[in-house]
């Protein structure tokens, strides 16, 4: 009978695929409708688990010390062949008078080559084929010739499948010699058992090989999925950090600019108009509280114990533009605004982008436009797109406001690219001069 061959790699291999891919116990599966699948809830039998653990230990030992396993297997079959060679072979031999020394040499030649069954299976089978030829030609008919099917199993397991053709020729040659030498015994008795043995052992080797390939493919796929999952997690974390940094820049930059303008105006008005100074202080407090509230809401995203989304303030929309512009006016920048069309038809993400672009543009005007500047905000919502134009009458040609400088313009362009929009920012021709920011965002096809 063929050896119960362990499914391990050849000697010298550095890694052996596990029998099964690791599975995380997540409880019984639930079928549609809330019905628990009884098959998934059934745990393996204790005997099955014991057998699986034993097989895993054997494979692990073979992976660490393949030569030890080879010696044990070869030693077992050498002892069995020599035991049969002491006299048991005569019960089935065609000629029981073959010299005992010759029988012992043939027994060794049929068993010792098993030591190379994994590294050089074809050479091992060739040596055993020669011994089988001598055994069949002399009429000894040693039962140790069946050991060569162990090597056939290894050929089917490890070598290309076309190699089985050469193995079949090696097995058929001694059978042909036996049929020609002893025609009276009948070809059915001499050939059919060997043909069936070769076919079954080859199929067993191919089946084990297919299972190993499938297991390795599953393990490789699991590893690739883990790598892809980690990459996606890192990309998501980087995108979230970028989003948070952009939001914090918009919130802090705008509100601090407003607070700075209010503080400067309040300090000038303190001597001549205490009432105006008190109003500026009230506006500073209101703006600071709004900025703190937005920062808390934004930073809550980073906490694991974040409350439900319904408890958080919503993101700014186009309806919040009036409050934004009122704060800019209070900071000392006269601003006119116009909104045409139906802002409610725009998606929330696009409304946030419009709000942040207007906020950033007005913040830059507060910072760089200089005294006496005015600003105009024009928002138009059509059936195909939303366009925003923010202009001011300040000194738009200063280096600090050159296109592409600073985080603010970069953030506006990133938000615009997210919705396949276009953004233009640059100085207006002189006179009168100034600065212009123009945004165009196409609408979603679902909202058109």
PDB file of C-alpha atoms in Angstrom, residues 111-250:
ATOM      1  CA  UNK A 111      13.216   0.196  -0.113  1.00  0.00           C
ATOM      2  CA  UNK A 112      16.338   2.328   0.457  1.00  0.00           C
ATOM      3  CA  UNK A 113      15.644   4.705  -2.509  1.00  0.00           C
ATOM      4  CA  UNK A 114      12.629   5.983  -0.552  1.00  0.00           C
ATOM      5  CA  UNK A 115      15.104   8.283   1.194  1.00  0.00           C
ATOM      6  CA  UNK A 116      15.173  10.394  -2.011  1.00  0.00           C
ATOM      7  CA  UNK A 117      11.478  10.162  -2.813  1.00  0.00           C
ATOM      8  CA  UNK A 118      10.933  13.892  -2.277  1.00  0.00           C
ATOM      9  CA  UNK A 119      14.162  15.367  -3.639  1.00  0.00           C
ATOM     10  CA  UNK A 120      14.836  12.962  -6.573  1.00  0.00           C
ATOM     11  CA  UNK A 121      11.669  10.880  -7.072  1.00  0.00           C
ATOM     12  CA  UNK A 122      12.383   9.931 -10.697  1.00  0.00           C
ATOM     13  CA  UNK A 123      15.881   8.654  -9.844  1.00  0.00           C
ATOM     14  CA  UNK A 124      14.482   6.713  -6.899  1.00  0.00           C
ATOM     15  CA  UNK A 125      11.797   5.152  -9.123  1.00  0.00           C
ATOM     16  CA  UNK A 126      14.415   4.260 -11.763  1.00  0.00           C
ATOM     17  CA  UNK A 127      16.506   2.350  -9.184  1.00  0.00           C
ATOM     18  CA  UNK A 128      13.418   0.552  -7.920  1.00  0.00           C
ATOM     19  CA  UNK A 129      12.365  -0.257 -11.510  1.00  0.00           C
ATOM     20  CA  UNK A 130      15.701  -2.037 -12.117  1.00  0.00           C
ATOM     21  CA  UNK A 131      15.238  -4.032  -8.915  1.00  0.00           C
ATOM     22  CA  UNK A 132      11.660  -4.912  -9.937  1.00  0.00           C
ATOM     23  CA  UNK A 133      12.876  -6.065 -13.360  1.00  0.00           C
ATOM     24  CA  UNK A 134      15.336  -8.447 -11.694  1.00  0.00           C
ATOM     25  CA  UNK A 135      12.669  -9.595  -9.216  1.00  0.00           C
ATOM     26  CA  UNK A 136      10.103 -10.329 -11.938  1.00  0.00           C
ATOM     27  CA  UNK A 137      12.643 -11.849 -14.297  1.00  0.00           C
ATOM     28  CA  UNK A 138      13.984 -14.282 -11.672  1.00  0.00           C
ATOM     29  CA  UNK A 139      10.513 -15.241 -10.474  1.00  0.00           C
ATOM     30  CA  UNK A 140      10.999 -13.887  -6.938  1.00  0.00           C
ATOM     31  CA  UNK A 141       8.089 -11.501  -7.328  1.00  0.00           C
ATOM     32  CA  UNK A 142       8.966  -9.613  -4.143  1.00  0.00           C
ATOM     33  CA  UNK A 143       6.064  -7.848  -2.504  1.00  0.00           C
ATOM     34  CA  UNK A 144       8.450  -5.015  -1.693  1.00  0.00           C
ATOM     35  CA  UNK A 145       7.971  -3.922  -5.331  1.00  0.00           C
ATOM     36  CA  UNK A 146       4.726  -2.304  -4.178  1.00  0.00           C
ATOM     37  CA  UNK A 147       6.853   0.323  -2.338  1.00  0.00           C
ATOM     38  CA  UNK A 148       7.513   1.986  -5.668  1.00  0.00           C
ATOM     39  CA  UNK A 149       3.937   3.332  -5.604  1.00  0.00           C
ATOM     40  CA  UNK A 150       4.992   5.534  -2.683  1.00  0.00           C
ATOM     41  CA  UNK A 151       7.431   7.180  -5.079  1.00  0.00           C
ATOM     42  CA  UNK A 152       4.691   7.444  -7.714  1.00  0.00           C
ATOM     43  CA  UNK A 153       2.593   9.324  -5.145  1.00  0.00           C
ATOM     44  CA  UNK A 154       5.454  11.800  -4.612  1.00  0.00           C
ATOM     45  CA  UNK A 155       5.880  12.249  -8.378  1.00  0.00           C
ATOM     46  CA  UNK A 156       2.188  13.125  -8.743  1.00  0.00           C
ATOM     47  CA  UNK A 157       2.455  15.398  -5.706  1.00  0.00           C
ATOM     48  CA  UNK A 158       5.610  17.360  -6.567  1.00  0.00           C
ATOM     49  CA  UNK A 159       6.559  17.097 -10.250  1.00  0.00           C
ATOM     50  CA  UNK A 160       4.733  18.295 -13.384  1.00  0.00           C
ATOM     51  CA  UNK A 161       1.828  16.040 -14.320  1.00  0.00           C
ATOM     52  CA  UNK A 162       3.450  15.096 -17.623  1.00  0.00           C
ATOM     53  CA  UNK A 163       6.117  13.298 -15.549  1.00  0.00           C
ATOM     54  CA  UNK A 164       3.496  10.687 -14.675  1.00  0.00           C
ATOM     55  CA  UNK A 165       3.861   9.360 -18.231  1.00  0.00           C
ATOM     56  CA  UNK A 166       7.506   8.444 -17.616  1.00  0.00           C
ATOM     57  CA  UNK A 167       6.566   6.950 -14.260  1.00  0.00           C
ATOM     58  CA  UNK A 168       3.891   4.826 -15.962  1.00  0.00           C
ATOM     59  CA  UNK A 169       6.484   3.552 -18.455  1.00  0.00           C
ATOM     60  CA  UNK A 170       8.820   2.566 -15.597  1.00  0.00           C
ATOM     61  CA  UNK A 171       6.002   0.684 -13.867  1.00  0.00           C
ATOM     62  CA  UNK A 172       4.860  -1.031 -17.083  1.00  0.00           C
ATOM     63  CA  UNK A 173       8.307  -2.347 -18.090  1.00  0.00           C
ATOM     64  CA  UNK A 174       8.655  -4.880 -15.219  1.00  0.00           C
ATOM     65  CA  UNK A 175       5.046  -5.977 -15.736  1.00  0.00           C
ATOM     66  CA  UNK A 176       5.732  -6.668 -19.406  1.00  0.00           C
ATOM     67  CA  UNK A 177       8.792  -8.721 -18.506  1.00  0.00           C
ATOM     68  CA  UNK A 178       6.716 -10.681 -15.993  1.00  0.00           C
ATOM     69  CA  UNK A 179       3.959 -11.423 -18.554  1.00  0.00           C
ATOM     70  CA  UNK A 180       6.466 -12.495 -21.183  1.00  0.00           C
ATOM     71  CA  UNK A 181       8.452 -14.655 -18.763  1.00  0.00           C
ATOM     72  CA  UNK A 182       5.461 -16.379 -17.163  1.00  0.00           C
ATOM     73  CA  UNK A 183       2.623 -16.357 -19.727  1.00  0.00           C
ATOM     74  CA  UNK A 184       0.875 -19.214 -18.002  1.00  0.00           C
ATOM     75  CA  UNK A 185      -0.065 -17.058 -14.983  1.00  0.00           C
ATOM     76  CA  UNK A 186      -2.356 -14.821 -17.089  1.00  0.00           C
ATOM     77  CA  UNK A 187      -1.952 -11.161 -17.845  1.00  0.00           C
ATOM     78  CA  UNK A 188      -5.100 -10.199 -15.883  1.00  0.00           C
ATOM     79  CA  UNK A 189      -3.598 -11.487 -12.623  1.00  0.00           C
ATOM     80  CA  UNK A 190      -0.220  -9.836 -13.260  1.00  0.00           C
ATOM     81  CA  UNK A 191      -1.160  -6.507 -14.869  1.00  0.00           C
ATOM     82  CA  UNK A 192      -4.598  -5.314 -13.696  1.00  0.00           C
ATOM     83  CA  UNK A 193      -3.731  -4.934  -9.947  1.00  0.00           C
ATOM     84  CA  UNK A 194      -0.678  -2.823 -10.799  1.00  0.00           C
ATOM     85  CA  UNK A 195      -2.656  -0.675 -13.241  1.00  0.00           C
ATOM     86  CA  UNK A 196      -5.329   0.004 -10.641  1.00  0.00           C
ATOM     87  CA  UNK A 197      -2.706   0.737  -7.983  1.00  0.00           C
ATOM     88  CA  UNK A 198      -0.908   3.191 -10.259  1.00  0.00           C
ATOM     89  CA  UNK A 199      -4.160   4.964 -11.183  1.00  0.00           C
ATOM     90  CA  UNK A 200      -5.400   5.279  -7.584  1.00  0.00           C
ATOM     91  CA  UNK A 201      -2.044   6.433  -6.209  1.00  0.00           C
ATOM     92  CA  UNK A 202      -1.661   8.993  -9.005  1.00  0.00           C
ATOM     93  CA  UNK A 203      -5.157  10.353  -8.391  1.00  0.00           C
ATOM     94  CA  UNK A 204      -4.443  10.563  -4.664  1.00  0.00           C
ATOM     95  CA  UNK A 205      -1.257  12.526  -5.314  1.00  0.00           C
ATOM     96  CA  UNK A 206      -3.024  14.898  -7.707  1.00  0.00           C
ATOM     97  CA  UNK A 207      -5.878  15.403  -5.210  1.00  0.00           C
ATOM     98  CA  UNK A 208      -3.497  16.214  -2.358  1.00  0.00           C
ATOM     99  CA  UNK A 209      -1.535  18.516  -4.641  1.00  0.00           C
ATOM    100  CA  UNK A 210      -4.697  20.347  -5.698  1.00  0.00           C
ATOM    101  CA  UNK A 211      -5.695  20.791  -2.080  1.00  0.00           C
ATOM    102  CA  UNK A 212      -2.257  22.171  -1.194  1.00  0.00           C
ATOM    103  CA  UNK A 213      -2.372  24.597  -4.130  1.00  0.00           C
ATOM    104  CA  UNK A 214      -5.860  25.715  -3.129  1.00  0.00           C
ATOM    105  CA  UNK A 215      -4.782  26.228   0.485  1.00  0.00           C
ATOM    106  CA  UNK A 216      -1.711  28.194  -0.560  1.00  0.00           C
ATOM    107  CA  UNK A 217      -3.877  30.344  -2.846  1.00  0.00           C
ATOM    108  CA  UNK A 218      -6.288  31.051   0.030  1.00  0.00           C
ATOM    109  CA  UNK A 219      -3.431  31.946   2.373  1.00  0.00           C
ATOM    110  CA  UNK A 220      -1.861  34.207  -0.246  1.00  0.00           C
ATOM    111  CA  UNK A 221      -5.201  35.873  -0.931  1.00  0.00           C
ATOM    112  CA  UNK A 222      -5.760  36.407   2.809  1.00  0.00           C
ATOM    113  CA  UNK A 223      -2.337  38.013   3.121  1.00  0.00           C
ATOM    114  CA  UNK A 224      -2.951  40.257   0.121  1.00  0.00           C
ATOM    115  CA  UNK A 225      -6.327  41.279   1.545  1.00  0.00           C
ATOM    116  CA  UNK A 226      -4.663  42.126   4.859  1.00  0.00           C
ATOM    117  CA  UNK A 227      -2.085  44.259   3.051  1.00  0.00           C
ATOM    118  CA  UNK A 228      -4.788  45.996   1.031  1.00  0.00           C
ATOM    119  CA  UNK A 229      -6.852  46.545   4.175  1.00  0.00           C
ATOM    120  CA  UNK A 230      -3.883  48.120   5.948  1.00  0.00           C
ATOM    121  CA  UNK A 231      -3.154  50.290   2.926  1.00  0.00           C
ATOM    122  CA  UNK A 232      -6.765  51.427   2.744  1.00  0.00           C
ATOM    123  CA  UNK A 233      -6.710  52.198   6.464  1.00  0.00           C
ATOM    124  CA  UNK A 234      -3.542  54.273   6.077  1.00  0.00           C
ATOM    125  CA  UNK A 235      -4.976  56.120   3.071  1.00  0.00           C
ATOM    126  CA  UNK A 236      -8.218  56.787   4.943  1.00  0.00           C
ATOM    127  CA  UNK A 237      -6.278  58.045   7.977  1.00  0.00           C
ATOM    128  CA  UNK A 238      -4.176  60.343   5.794  1.00  0.00           C
ATOM    129  CA  UNK A 239      -7.277  61.676   4.048  1.00  0.00           C
ATOM    130  CA  UNK A 240      -8.975  62.254   7.400  1.00  0.00           C
ATOM    131  CA  UNK A 241      -5.933  64.073   8.753  1.00  0.00           C
ATOM    132  CA  UNK A 242      -5.869  66.268   5.647  1.00  0.00           C
ATOM    133  CA  UNK A 243      -9.584  67.003   5.989  1.00  0.00           C
ATOM    134  CA  UNK A 244      -9.262  67.863   9.657  1.00  0.00           C
ATOM    135  CA  UNK A 245      -6.236  70.073   9.014  1.00  0.00           C
ATOM    136  CA  UNK A 246      -8.139  71.863   6.233  1.00  0.00           C
ATOM    137  CA  UNK A 247     -11.210  72.399   8.413  1.00  0.00           C
ATOM    138  CA  UNK A 248      -9.111  73.640  11.339  1.00  0.00           C
ATOM    139  CA  UNK A 249      -7.273  76.040   9.047  1.00  0.00           C
ATOM    140  CA  UNK A 250     -10.557  77.433   7.757  1.00  0.00           C
TER     141      UNK A 250
END
